[in-house]
Amino acid sequence: MNLDSYIESLKEDIVRTTQEWIKIKSVEGEPKPGMPFGEGVNQALLKALADSAKMGFTTKNVDGYAGYAEYGQGKELVGILVHLDVVPEGDGWSYDPYGGVIVNNRIYGRGTVDNKGPAVACLYALKAIKDLNLPVSKRVRIIYGLNEESGWACMDYYRANEEIPQLGFAPDAEFPIIYAEKGILTLKLAREFSNLKNGELVLKSFKGGLRANMVPDFAVAVLEGSEKALKTASDALENYKKEKGFKMEAVIEGNTLTIKSYGISAHGSLPEKGKNAIAQLLVFLTTLPLPGDDISAYLNFLAEKIGLTYNGENIGLKLSDNVSGNLTLNLGVLELTEKEAYAALNIRYPVTYKKEDLLKILEEQISGTGIYLKDISDMAPLYVPEDHFLVQKLKKVYEEKTGEPARLIAIGGGTYARAIPNAVAFGPLFPGMEELAHQKDEYIDIDHLIQITKIYAAAIYELIK
């Protein structure tokens, strides 16, 4: 029997196991002894390890931070990186998000696509290779991560304490093959204010955005001033929003003017898909006759150097390369009081650059302004060249299994593939499929689930035979 027909015979088991894993609410919770990510996540790990052991794989619980199922023999180790944690379910579901309900051949539930369905597919792919006793020359490990959605502490711990695979893939994005992922630099442009002046109109506060890696859909500023100054500012807003086509509103109460700015949220790696509520409001504020003090200088810097742009051109960061395209910059959070302020930036930079290149440019840009960089964190870019053994093998499998060309994709997002050397993201979504990760009514179609199990079986076997 070949891999595909054997996997067809396992269809009911694959569906049932996926439902069982979905029924465990594995959202990060309060840490407990031996459960650094809480009880729900730990339960998901114990279930995955028990199912893996039942299939005859060598398993290990890595101190509650991660786990793995291993098969094969040889010195070389291939890694399949999956994760069992999920984001909170949110509201508006048509079915129980932890019910694993089947409707119209679809399994519904949080984690069906991101990432329990693909994890089950990889586990059964490996079971098929084992049960058919196909000859292998390497070992393979399905590594169960538990903190992908909120920090990757699982992979940090795994890497510090366990054998690191030489190559592998993460079934946590899309097909055909994601071979390049931009670097992700997050930082704050901060400043304390000492030189403040009074005037007809002063800015008391500004607050917008939730996270650096999200395009902010709301921002609010509060100004104080004379009745005349507030009325003039309110009228100016009417003209500005009409001219620009922005959704903004102003309310005068006593001696304060509150301005609200509404945008459209999008992922921080795709700032062009959103409308930045902070930027809309920031640019407007710099058109008002505010006193020429530290606050004004800070706002003017941000408006001039970032403003409504998202390619870094005004702040010296218009960088690009042939592999991964242009740098993107998202102004995700801005918080300002009369004492201090910070703006949180999320920068996705091309794979041929290093964070040091960007930090040097930013230090030059802020020199002499009183602004400083803080809370800097970086994820180095990922790039596995097209002629690499891994990419060539996965290309061959994808083209044989789908009859479609295996295009290589570069993205601004970050996948688990970054956790080990020589890894790429490979599936589970096919081109044109709706992206349901983190959405309400997340589901995986059963035919899709079986199809990816066949692809992953062929891929794993190509890498370890």
XYZ file of C-alpha atoms in Angstrom, residues 6-436:
431
model
C -2.890 4.369 3.645
C -3.647 7.953 4.715
C -7.129 7.633 3.135
C -7.688 4.590 5.373
C -6.760 6.725 8.419
C -9.257 9.480 7.534
C -11.683 8.825 10.425
C -8.810 8.719 12.939
C -7.322 11.959 11.589
C -10.678 13.736 11.890
C -11.377 12.368 15.367
C -7.913 13.308 16.683
C -8.260 16.838 15.280
C -11.632 17.189 17.051
C -10.140 15.919 20.338
C -7.248 18.403 20.166
C -9.618 21.283 19.343
C -11.732 20.498 22.427
C -8.803 21.475 24.664
C -8.830 25.238 25.285
C -5.091 25.852 25.042
C -4.981 29.633 25.459
C -2.008 30.813 27.537
C -2.944 30.999 31.223
C -1.438 31.517 34.667
C 1.895 29.674 35.043
C 1.885 26.741 37.502
C 4.655 24.367 38.579
C 5.689 22.344 35.505
C 3.182 24.313 33.398
C 4.865 27.569 32.388
C 2.000 28.486 30.037
C -0.900 27.392 32.227
C -3.139 24.332 32.557
C -4.947 24.446 29.204
C -1.736 24.561 27.179
C -0.227 21.792 29.316
C -3.288 19.609 28.752
C -2.836 20.038 24.992
C 0.812 18.961 25.292
C -0.019 15.872 27.368
C -2.708 14.851 24.849
C -0.355 15.285 21.857
C 2.419 13.316 23.587
C 0.005 10.526 24.603
C -1.334 10.235 21.032
C 2.234 10.237 19.667
C 3.363 7.545 22.116
C 0.350 5.371 21.231
C 1.566 5.423 17.626
C 4.928 4.084 18.775
C 7.022 7.239 18.616
C 9.672 8.202 21.162
C 8.273 11.160 23.076
C 9.584 13.718 25.537
C 8.010 16.444 27.623
C 10.602 19.243 27.703
C 9.825 20.539 31.223
C 6.378 21.748 30.174
C 7.885 24.288 27.717
C 7.607 22.058 24.658
C 7.531 18.403 23.660
C 8.401 16.186 20.747
C 7.661 12.910 18.966
C 10.682 11.321 17.281
C 11.061 8.592 14.665
C 13.831 7.145 12.512
C 17.554 6.514 12.783
C 20.773 8.216 11.827
C 22.820 11.191 12.904
C 20.897 13.876 11.037
C 17.728 15.328 12.533
C 14.854 16.943 10.601
C 12.438 19.182 12.538
C 8.725 19.710 11.936
C 7.698 22.759 13.981
C 4.067 22.924 15.079
C 2.336 24.671 17.966
C -0.505 23.672 20.236
C -1.314 27.041 21.829
C -4.123 29.136 20.357
C -5.213 32.767 20.547
C -8.356 33.556 22.594
C -11.570 32.660 20.769
C -13.176 36.140 20.787
C -16.870 36.724 20.099
C -19.347 36.098 17.316
C -18.862 32.377 16.648
C -21.653 30.390 14.947
C -20.453 27.183 16.662
C -18.695 26.311 19.926
C -15.060 27.420 19.369
C -13.914 24.418 21.425
C -16.512 21.949 20.191
C -14.781 20.481 17.149
C -18.210 20.457 15.470
C -18.447 19.181 11.883
C -20.755 21.146 9.558
C -20.684 20.824 5.728
C -17.511 18.698 5.842
C -15.708 21.376 7.883
C -14.317 20.977 11.399
C -14.960 24.257 13.236
C -12.933 25.498 16.204
C -10.112 27.691 17.436
C -6.848 26.179 16.215
C -8.243 24.083 13.351
C -5.925 25.912 10.918
C -3.603 27.634 13.397
C -2.096 25.166 14.186
C -3.663 21.973 15.564
C -5.102 20.694 12.272
C -1.710 20.852 10.513
C -0.015 19.384 13.626
C -2.357 16.365 13.510
C -1.723 16.092 9.742
C 2.054 15.927 10.350
C 1.641 13.365 13.126
C -0.442 11.055 10.924
C 1.919 11.671 8.001
C 4.729 10.314 10.171
C 2.542 7.425 11.379
C 1.952 6.416 7.752
C 5.709 6.380 7.049
C 6.291 4.272 10.181
C 3.392 1.847 9.697
C 4.390 1.150 6.080
C 7.946 0.540 7.315
C 9.480 2.744 4.620
C 13.303 2.795 4.758
C 14.707 5.941 6.400
C 18.268 7.199 6.951
C 17.592 10.163 9.240
C 15.593 10.992 12.337
C 12.602 13.328 12.342
C 11.100 15.192 15.266
C 7.679 16.784 15.399
C 8.361 19.553 17.896
C 5.272 20.709 19.794
C 5.644 24.382 20.662
C 3.389 25.897 23.320
C 3.998 29.652 23.198
C 4.011 30.585 19.505
C 1.179 33.085 19.851
C 2.721 35.112 22.659
C 6.479 35.135 22.792
C 8.189 31.928 21.598
C 9.568 31.171 25.081
C 8.873 27.516 24.190
C 11.396 27.518 21.348
C 13.944 29.525 23.333
C 13.790 26.846 26.035
C 13.846 23.987 23.527
C 16.905 25.401 21.747
C 18.771 25.906 25.032
C 18.121 22.340 26.233
C 17.569 19.989 23.292
C 19.125 18.850 20.033
C 18.557 21.380 17.253
C 17.475 19.940 13.879
C 19.684 20.649 10.864
C 16.699 21.624 8.718
C 12.918 21.416 8.634
C 9.626 23.151 7.997
C 6.715 24.766 9.811
C 3.185 24.012 8.526
C 1.945 27.336 9.846
C 1.517 29.681 6.876
C 0.761 28.903 3.250
C 1.827 26.899 0.218
C 3.840 26.661 -1.934
C 7.023 27.592 0.008
C 7.876 30.643 2.127
C 11.656 30.822 1.773
C 12.206 34.392 2.958
C 10.793 36.292 5.935
C 11.776 39.882 6.567
C 13.532 40.879 9.767
C 11.189 42.282 12.421
C 12.530 45.192 14.459
C 10.291 46.667 17.158
C 11.314 49.719 19.169
C 10.095 52.927 20.776
C 11.037 56.512 19.949
C 10.797 58.070 23.408
C 11.222 61.544 24.846
C 10.812 63.323 28.184
C 9.488 66.894 28.121
C 11.006 69.706 30.191
C 10.541 72.848 28.109
C 6.749 73.368 28.046
C 5.072 76.644 27.115
C 1.622 78.056 27.611
C -0.359 79.338 24.670
C -3.805 79.904 23.228
C -3.929 76.159 22.454
C -1.970 73.354 24.138
C -1.934 69.559 23.724
C -2.635 67.769 27.029
C -2.591 64.146 25.882
C -2.521 61.792 22.899
C -3.275 58.083 22.982
C -3.633 55.621 20.142
C -3.009 52.005 19.154
C -2.802 48.702 21.007
C 0.344 46.980 19.728
C 3.325 47.906 17.598
C 2.489 45.145 15.108
C -1.062 46.327 14.385
C -2.147 49.288 12.271
C -4.063 51.404 14.840
C -7.762 51.934 14.130
C -8.342 54.525 16.861
C -6.537 57.509 18.389
C -7.647 60.389 20.592
C -6.066 63.732 21.507
C -7.162 66.251 24.134
C -6.337 69.951 23.741
C -6.965 72.896 26.060
C -7.359 76.517 25.063
C -9.500 79.607 24.737
C -12.989 79.333 23.277
C -11.817 81.024 20.079
C -8.740 78.781 19.660
C -10.780 75.619 20.196
C -13.410 76.727 17.671
C -10.710 77.560 15.103
C -9.076 74.136 15.627
C -12.442 72.359 15.321
C -13.190 74.183 12.054
C -9.716 73.348 10.748
C -10.399 69.654 11.451
C -13.574 69.766 9.345
C -11.579 71.065 6.364
C -8.686 68.622 6.935
C -10.840 65.510 7.136
C -12.860 66.516 4.050
C -9.722 67.213 2.066
C -8.029 63.959 3.117
C -11.114 61.722 3.279
C -10.396 60.730 6.902
C -12.987 59.747 9.504
C -12.424 62.077 12.476
C -14.586 64.002 14.940
C -14.163 66.826 17.428
C -16.119 67.683 20.592
C -15.692 70.912 22.592
C -16.538 70.784 26.305
C -15.682 73.844 28.367
C -12.034 74.651 27.728
C -11.144 71.268 26.180
C -11.313 69.928 22.646
C -11.296 66.150 22.208
C -10.411 64.887 18.730
C -11.058 61.262 17.798
C -9.511 59.622 14.751
C -10.808 56.386 13.222
C -8.745 54.182 10.922
C -8.821 50.617 9.656
C -6.767 47.968 11.451
C -4.431 45.615 9.589
C -1.465 43.420 10.412
C 1.718 45.377 11.089
C 3.501 43.519 8.278
C 0.990 44.922 5.755
C 0.546 48.569 6.787
C -0.663 49.498 3.298
C -3.809 47.423 3.874
C -4.934 49.613 6.795
C -5.607 53.266 7.582
C -3.452 54.568 10.413
C -5.600 56.493 12.919
C -2.510 57.760 14.803
C -0.867 59.153 11.668
C -4.082 60.914 10.566
C -4.358 62.705 13.908
C -0.635 63.353 14.305
C -0.358 65.123 10.945
C -3.412 67.253 11.735
C -2.035 68.362 15.123
C 1.119 69.713 13.465
C -1.034 72.120 11.429
C -2.348 73.796 14.626
C -0.722 76.846 16.292
C 0.657 74.904 19.286
C 3.396 76.572 21.360
C 6.894 75.869 19.993
C 8.018 73.630 22.864
C 9.292 70.070 23.408
C 5.878 68.542 22.681
C 5.572 70.419 19.382
C 9.098 69.419 18.400
C 8.338 65.748 19.116
C 5.087 65.805 17.109
C 6.764 67.624 14.228
C 9.571 65.051 14.121
C 7.118 62.126 13.953
C 4.898 63.832 11.377
C 7.835 64.816 9.175
C 9.847 61.597 9.488
C 6.947 59.087 9.478
C 3.563 60.760 9.062
C 1.309 58.923 6.628
C 4.146 56.964 4.980
C 4.858 53.299 5.656
C 8.033 52.653 3.646
C 10.508 54.490 5.901
C 11.540 56.906 3.127
C 11.452 60.074 5.256
C 13.470 58.577 8.114
C 16.263 57.192 5.937
C 14.945 53.629 5.811
C 13.861 53.262 2.188
C 15.572 49.869 1.891
C 14.803 46.968 -0.398
C 16.291 43.852 -2.012
C 15.428 41.484 -4.847
C 14.530 38.582 -2.560
C 12.062 40.157 -0.145
C 11.165 43.562 -1.575
C 10.692 46.814 0.339
C 11.015 47.665 4.014
C 7.717 48.522 5.728
C 7.272 50.661 8.828
C 4.179 50.725 11.044
C 3.561 53.404 13.678
C 1.500 51.153 15.957
C 1.239 52.986 19.292
C 1.608 56.609 20.406
C 1.177 57.668 24.021
C 1.845 61.234 25.115
C 1.360 63.134 28.371
C 2.710 66.492 29.486
C 5.718 64.694 31.003
C 6.779 62.188 28.348
C 5.859 60.303 25.198
C 6.738 57.261 23.165
C 5.918 56.026 19.678
C 6.163 52.250 19.081
C 7.356 51.234 15.613
C 7.225 47.818 13.965
C 9.693 47.652 11.073
C 9.867 44.722 8.625
C 13.214 44.927 6.852
C 14.613 43.085 3.798
C 16.489 39.823 4.364
C 19.860 41.113 3.163
C 20.020 43.744 5.955
C 20.819 43.479 9.674
C 19.195 45.274 12.598
C 22.491 47.135 13.180
C 22.122 48.775 9.753
C 18.723 50.163 10.741
C 19.668 51.223 14.272
C 22.662 53.195 12.948
C 20.371 55.107 10.552
C 17.778 55.781 13.282
C 20.447 57.004 15.752
C 21.631 59.485 13.117
C 18.052 60.664 12.462
C 17.276 61.335 16.154
C 20.645 62.871 16.973
C 20.177 66.219 18.762
C 16.390 65.928 19.037
C 16.122 64.726 22.654
C 14.496 61.546 21.350
C 16.064 58.185 22.244
C 15.473 54.528 21.303
C 14.230 52.065 23.907
C 12.625 48.590 24.250
C 14.413 47.335 21.138
C 13.601 43.773 20.100
C 14.571 42.031 16.888
C 13.805 38.845 14.986
C 16.537 38.265 12.423
C 15.361 37.629 8.861
C 14.950 34.130 7.456
C 16.296 33.236 4.021
C 16.867 29.759 2.594
C 18.159 30.060 -1.003
C 16.242 28.442 -3.857
C 19.015 25.954 -4.645
C 19.065 24.592 -1.060
C 18.368 20.847 -0.627
C 15.276 21.565 1.507
C 13.673 23.987 -0.949
C 14.373 21.684 -3.906
C 12.827 18.657 -2.155
C 9.699 20.559 -1.063
C 9.297 22.056 -4.540
C 9.379 18.558 -6.060
C 6.786 17.232 -3.595
C 4.422 20.186 -3.992
C 4.513 20.046 -7.784
C 4.008 16.265 -7.861
C 1.117 16.396 -5.395
C -0.745 19.425 -6.776
C 0.269 19.695 -10.426
C 0.913 23.403 -9.761
C 4.246 25.262 -9.939
C 5.881 25.704 -6.514
C 6.359 29.464 -6.402
C 8.705 30.747 -3.729
C 7.195 33.438 -1.506
C 8.777 36.163 0.608
C 6.665 37.617 3.438
C 6.838 40.323 6.083
C 5.286 38.097 8.748
C 7.188 35.773 11.038
C 6.630 32.007 11.229
C 7.994 29.263 13.462
C 10.468 28.420 10.694
C 12.769 31.069 12.202
C 13.218 28.921 15.304
C 15.735 26.541 13.688
C 18.365 26.933 10.964
C 17.532 26.047 7.340
C 13.765 25.964 7.768
C 10.875 27.272 5.679
C 7.131 27.612 6.123
C 5.211 25.049 4.054
C 1.400 25.198 4.031
C -1.262 24.519 5.179
C -3.243 27.075 3.129
C -3.309 26.834 -0.655
C -3.128 29.971 -2.823
C -6.438 31.835 -2.803
C -7.767 30.209 0.380
C -9.351 32.472 2.971
C -7.079 33.278 5.928
C -9.058 32.179 8.994
